[in-house]
mmCIF file of C-alpha atoms in Angstrom:
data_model
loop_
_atom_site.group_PDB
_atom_site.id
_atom_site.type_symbol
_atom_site.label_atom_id
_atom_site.label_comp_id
_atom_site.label_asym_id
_atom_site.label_seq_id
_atom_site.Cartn_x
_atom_site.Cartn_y
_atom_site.Cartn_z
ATOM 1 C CA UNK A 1125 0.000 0.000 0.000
ATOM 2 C CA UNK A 1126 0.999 3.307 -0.266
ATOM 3 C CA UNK A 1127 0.375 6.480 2.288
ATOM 4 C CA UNK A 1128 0.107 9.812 1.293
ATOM 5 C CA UNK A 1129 1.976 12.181 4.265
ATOM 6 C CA UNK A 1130 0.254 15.700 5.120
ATOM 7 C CA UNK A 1131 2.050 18.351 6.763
ATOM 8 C CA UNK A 1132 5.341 17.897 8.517
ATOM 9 C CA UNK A 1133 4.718 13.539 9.053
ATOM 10 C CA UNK A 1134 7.913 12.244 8.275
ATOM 11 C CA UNK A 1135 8.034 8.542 6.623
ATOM 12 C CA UNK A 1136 10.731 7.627 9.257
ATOM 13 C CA UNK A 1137 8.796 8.503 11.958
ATOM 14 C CA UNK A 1138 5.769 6.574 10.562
ATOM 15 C CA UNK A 1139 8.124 3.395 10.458
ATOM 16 C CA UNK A 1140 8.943 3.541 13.657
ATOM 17 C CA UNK A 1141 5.600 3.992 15.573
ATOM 18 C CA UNK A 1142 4.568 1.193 13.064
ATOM 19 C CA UNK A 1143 7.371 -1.065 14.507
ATOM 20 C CA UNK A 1144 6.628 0.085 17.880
ATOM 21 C CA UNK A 1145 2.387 -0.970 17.520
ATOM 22 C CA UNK A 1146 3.487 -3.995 15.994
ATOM 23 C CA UNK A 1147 6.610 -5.538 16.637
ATOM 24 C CA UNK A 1148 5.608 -8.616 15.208
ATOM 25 C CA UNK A 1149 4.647 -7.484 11.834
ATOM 26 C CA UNK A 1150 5.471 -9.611 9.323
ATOM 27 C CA UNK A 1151 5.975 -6.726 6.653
ATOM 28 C CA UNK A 1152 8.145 -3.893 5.226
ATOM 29 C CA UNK A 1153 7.827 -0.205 5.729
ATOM 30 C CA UNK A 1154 9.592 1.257 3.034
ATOM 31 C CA UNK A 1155 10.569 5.136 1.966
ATOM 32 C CA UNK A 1156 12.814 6.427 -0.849
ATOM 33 C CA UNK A 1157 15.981 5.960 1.362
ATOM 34 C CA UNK A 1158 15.218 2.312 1.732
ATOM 35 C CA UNK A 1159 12.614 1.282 -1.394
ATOM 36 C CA UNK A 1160 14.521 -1.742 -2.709
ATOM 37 C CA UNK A 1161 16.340 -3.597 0.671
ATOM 38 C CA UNK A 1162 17.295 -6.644 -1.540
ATOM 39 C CA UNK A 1163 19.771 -3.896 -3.679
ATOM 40 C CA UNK A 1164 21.383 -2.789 -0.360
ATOM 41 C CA UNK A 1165 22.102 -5.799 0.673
ATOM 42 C CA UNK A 1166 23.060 -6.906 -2.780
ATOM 43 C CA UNK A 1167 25.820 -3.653 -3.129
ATOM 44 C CA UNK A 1168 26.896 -4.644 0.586
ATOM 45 C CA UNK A 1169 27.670 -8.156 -0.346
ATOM 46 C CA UNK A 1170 28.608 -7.556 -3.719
ATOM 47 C CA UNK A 1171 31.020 -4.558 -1.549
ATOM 48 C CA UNK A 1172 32.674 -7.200 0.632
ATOM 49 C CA UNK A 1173 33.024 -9.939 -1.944
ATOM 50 C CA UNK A 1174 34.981 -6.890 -4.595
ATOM 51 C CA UNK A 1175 37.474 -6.181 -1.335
ATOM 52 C CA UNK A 1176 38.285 -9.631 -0.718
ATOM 53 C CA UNK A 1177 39.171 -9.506 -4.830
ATOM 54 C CA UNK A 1178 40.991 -6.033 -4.012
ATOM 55 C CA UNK A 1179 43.071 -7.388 -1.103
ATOM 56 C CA UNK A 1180 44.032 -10.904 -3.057
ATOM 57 C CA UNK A 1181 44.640 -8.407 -5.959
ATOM 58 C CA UNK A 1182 46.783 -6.460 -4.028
ATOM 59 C CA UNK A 1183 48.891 -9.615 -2.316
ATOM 60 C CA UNK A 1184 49.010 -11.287 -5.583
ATOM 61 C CA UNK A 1185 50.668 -7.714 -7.103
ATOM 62 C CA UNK A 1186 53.236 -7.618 -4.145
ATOM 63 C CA UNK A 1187 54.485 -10.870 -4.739
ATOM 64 C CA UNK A 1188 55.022 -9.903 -8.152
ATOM 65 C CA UNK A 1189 56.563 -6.729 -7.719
ATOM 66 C CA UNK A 1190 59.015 -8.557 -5.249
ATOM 67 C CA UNK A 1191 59.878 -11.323 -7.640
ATOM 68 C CA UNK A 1192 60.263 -8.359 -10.333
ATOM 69 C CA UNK A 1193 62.625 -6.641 -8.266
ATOM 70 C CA UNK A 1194 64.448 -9.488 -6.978
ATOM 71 C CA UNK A 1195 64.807 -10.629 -10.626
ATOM 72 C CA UNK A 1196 67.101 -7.451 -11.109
ATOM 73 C CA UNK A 1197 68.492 -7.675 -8.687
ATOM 74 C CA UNK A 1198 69.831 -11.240 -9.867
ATOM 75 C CA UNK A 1199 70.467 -9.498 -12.976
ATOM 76 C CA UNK A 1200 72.782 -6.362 -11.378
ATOM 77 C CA UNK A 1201 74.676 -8.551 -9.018
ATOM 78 C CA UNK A 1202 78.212 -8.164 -10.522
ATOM 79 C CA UNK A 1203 77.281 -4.740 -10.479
ATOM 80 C CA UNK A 1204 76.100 -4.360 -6.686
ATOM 81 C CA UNK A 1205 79.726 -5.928 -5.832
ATOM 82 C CA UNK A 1206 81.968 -3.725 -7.804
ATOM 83 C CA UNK A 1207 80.271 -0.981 -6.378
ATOM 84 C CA UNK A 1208 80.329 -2.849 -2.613
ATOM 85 C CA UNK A 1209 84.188 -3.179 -3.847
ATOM 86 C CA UNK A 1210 84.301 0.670 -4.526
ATOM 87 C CA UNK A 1211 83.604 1.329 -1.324
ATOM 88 C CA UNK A 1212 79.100 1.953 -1.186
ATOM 89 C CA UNK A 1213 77.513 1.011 1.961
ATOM 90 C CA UNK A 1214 74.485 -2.057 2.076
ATOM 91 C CA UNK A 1215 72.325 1.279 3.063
ATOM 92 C CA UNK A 1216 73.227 3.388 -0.136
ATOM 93 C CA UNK A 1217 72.740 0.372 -2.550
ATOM 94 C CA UNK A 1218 69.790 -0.249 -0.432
ATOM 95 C CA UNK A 1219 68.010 3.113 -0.829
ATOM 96 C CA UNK A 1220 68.641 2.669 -4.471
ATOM 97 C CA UNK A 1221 66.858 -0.480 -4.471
ATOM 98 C CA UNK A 1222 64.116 0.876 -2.575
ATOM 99 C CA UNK A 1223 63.634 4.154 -4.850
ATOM 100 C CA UNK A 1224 63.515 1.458 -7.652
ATOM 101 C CA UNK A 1225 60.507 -0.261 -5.883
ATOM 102 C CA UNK A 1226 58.906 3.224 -5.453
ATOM 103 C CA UNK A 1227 59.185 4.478 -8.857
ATOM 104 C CA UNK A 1228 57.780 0.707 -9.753
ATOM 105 C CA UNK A 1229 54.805 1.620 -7.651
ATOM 106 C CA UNK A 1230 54.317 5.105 -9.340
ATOM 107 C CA UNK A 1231 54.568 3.525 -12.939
ATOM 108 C CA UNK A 1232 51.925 0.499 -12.084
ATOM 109 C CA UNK A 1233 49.569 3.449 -10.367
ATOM 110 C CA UNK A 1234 48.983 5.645 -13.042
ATOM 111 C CA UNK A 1235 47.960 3.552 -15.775
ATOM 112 C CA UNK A 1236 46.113 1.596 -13.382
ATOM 113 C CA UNK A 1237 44.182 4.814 -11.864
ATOM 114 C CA UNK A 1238 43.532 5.461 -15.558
ATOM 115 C CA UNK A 1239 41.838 2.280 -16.213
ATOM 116 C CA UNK A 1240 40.297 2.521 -13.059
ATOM 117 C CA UNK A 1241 38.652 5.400 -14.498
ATOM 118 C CA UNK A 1242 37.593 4.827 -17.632
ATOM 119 C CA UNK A 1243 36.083 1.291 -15.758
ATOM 120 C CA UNK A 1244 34.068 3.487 -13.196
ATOM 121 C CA UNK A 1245 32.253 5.421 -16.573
ATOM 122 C CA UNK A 1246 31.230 2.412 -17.751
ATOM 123 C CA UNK A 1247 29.824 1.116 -14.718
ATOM 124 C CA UNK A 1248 28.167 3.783 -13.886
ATOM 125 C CA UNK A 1249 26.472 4.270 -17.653
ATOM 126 C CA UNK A 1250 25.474 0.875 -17.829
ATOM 127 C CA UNK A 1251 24.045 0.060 -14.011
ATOM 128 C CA UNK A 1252 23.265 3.578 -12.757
ATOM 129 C CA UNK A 1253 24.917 3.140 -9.954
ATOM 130 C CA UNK A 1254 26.176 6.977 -8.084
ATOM 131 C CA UNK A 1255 29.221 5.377 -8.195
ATOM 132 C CA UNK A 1256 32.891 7.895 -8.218
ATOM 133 C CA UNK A 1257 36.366 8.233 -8.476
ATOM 134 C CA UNK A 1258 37.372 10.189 -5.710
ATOM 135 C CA UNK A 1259 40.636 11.550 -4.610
ATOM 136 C CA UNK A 1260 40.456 9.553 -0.985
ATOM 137 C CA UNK A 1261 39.619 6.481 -3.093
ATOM 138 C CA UNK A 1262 42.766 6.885 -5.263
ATOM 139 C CA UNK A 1263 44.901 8.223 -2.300
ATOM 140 C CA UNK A 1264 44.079 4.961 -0.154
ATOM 141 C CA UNK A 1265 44.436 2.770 -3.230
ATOM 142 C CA UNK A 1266 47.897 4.559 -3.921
ATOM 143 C CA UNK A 1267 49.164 4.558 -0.461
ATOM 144 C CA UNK A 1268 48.367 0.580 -0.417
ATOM 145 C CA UNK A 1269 50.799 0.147 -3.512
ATOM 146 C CA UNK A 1270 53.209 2.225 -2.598
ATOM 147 C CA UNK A 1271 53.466 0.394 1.241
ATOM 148 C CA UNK A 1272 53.248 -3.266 -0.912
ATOM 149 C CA UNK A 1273 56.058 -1.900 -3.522
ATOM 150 C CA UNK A 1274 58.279 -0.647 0.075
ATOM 151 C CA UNK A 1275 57.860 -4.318 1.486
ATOM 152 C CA UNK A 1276 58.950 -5.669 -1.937
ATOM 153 C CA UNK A 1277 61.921 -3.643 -2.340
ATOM 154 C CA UNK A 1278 62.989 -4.254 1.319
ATOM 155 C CA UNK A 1279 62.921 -8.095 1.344
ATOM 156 C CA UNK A 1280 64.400 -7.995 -2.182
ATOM 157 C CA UNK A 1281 67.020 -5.649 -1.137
ATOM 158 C CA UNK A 1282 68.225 -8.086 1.495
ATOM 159 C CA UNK A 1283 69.689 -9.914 -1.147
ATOM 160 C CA UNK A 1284 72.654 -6.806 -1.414
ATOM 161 C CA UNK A 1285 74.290 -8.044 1.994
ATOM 162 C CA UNK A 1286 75.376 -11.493 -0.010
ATOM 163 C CA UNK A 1287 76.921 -10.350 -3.133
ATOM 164 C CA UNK A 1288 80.397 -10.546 -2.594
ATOM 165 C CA UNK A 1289 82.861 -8.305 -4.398
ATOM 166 C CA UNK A 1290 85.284 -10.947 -4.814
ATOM 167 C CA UNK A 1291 82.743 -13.205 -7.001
#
């Protein structure tokens, strides 16, 4: 059924002296913040379900960046011990390693952030969802990768203390 409101009678406060009358009412009072429950609780599952994606996405992309990192590392190693032999501290060689890292994280974030974008426009033209981009989103998101790409570099750059200048 529907009810008409005159004057100041709010919908919310109609729901609640309804659920106060009759608490065990078997149905729904319903306004236009709450007209379709089943899609609330769909977006909030559908919400926890895309983080658990996020957060395997994110693990998944540490463990590559790491094995990307350590990979040049393996690559550079006659180079990290000439320079150990020319006299560059474990700390110098690794900063270096972890600026690499960082700049790693900068160059997967933008193009990233820019599909991320042009994703959100389609979603949003093709469910109607109010659904946007904003610049805590991408800040959050950001500071995630860059703290994933900093653990990366520093267990990869734990591999400097073994090269030996004498290999």
């Amino acid at each position: 059924y529907r009810v008409a409101f005159t004057g100041n009678a709010e919908p919310k406060n109609f729901r609640e002296q309804v659920a106060q009358k009759f608490p065990k009412g078997v149905w729904e009072v319903n306004d236009k913040d709450n007209a379709l429950p089943q899609v609330r609780r769909f977006v909030e599952q559908a919400t926890m379900f895309l983080t658990l994606v996020g957060l395997t996405a994110l693990i998944v992309a540490g463990v590559g960046a790491g094995q990307a990192v350590e990979a040049f590392l393996e690559l550079r190693r006659t180079t990290i011990a000439t320079l150990k032999a020319m006299g560059y501290s474990n700390g110098y060689l690794g900063r270096t390693v972890l600026s690499a890292a960082l700049i790693l994280a900068v160059l997967g974030f933008v193009p990233g952030w820019g599909l991320s974008w042009v994703l959100y426009g389609v979603v949003i033209k093709a469910t109607y969802l109010p659904m946007a981009m904003t610049l805590e989103r991408a800040g959050s998101v950001f500071l995630l990768i860059f703290g994933m790409c900093t653990a990366s570099g520093l267990l990869a750059a734990r591999k400097l203390r073994d090269a030996n200048p004498a290999d």
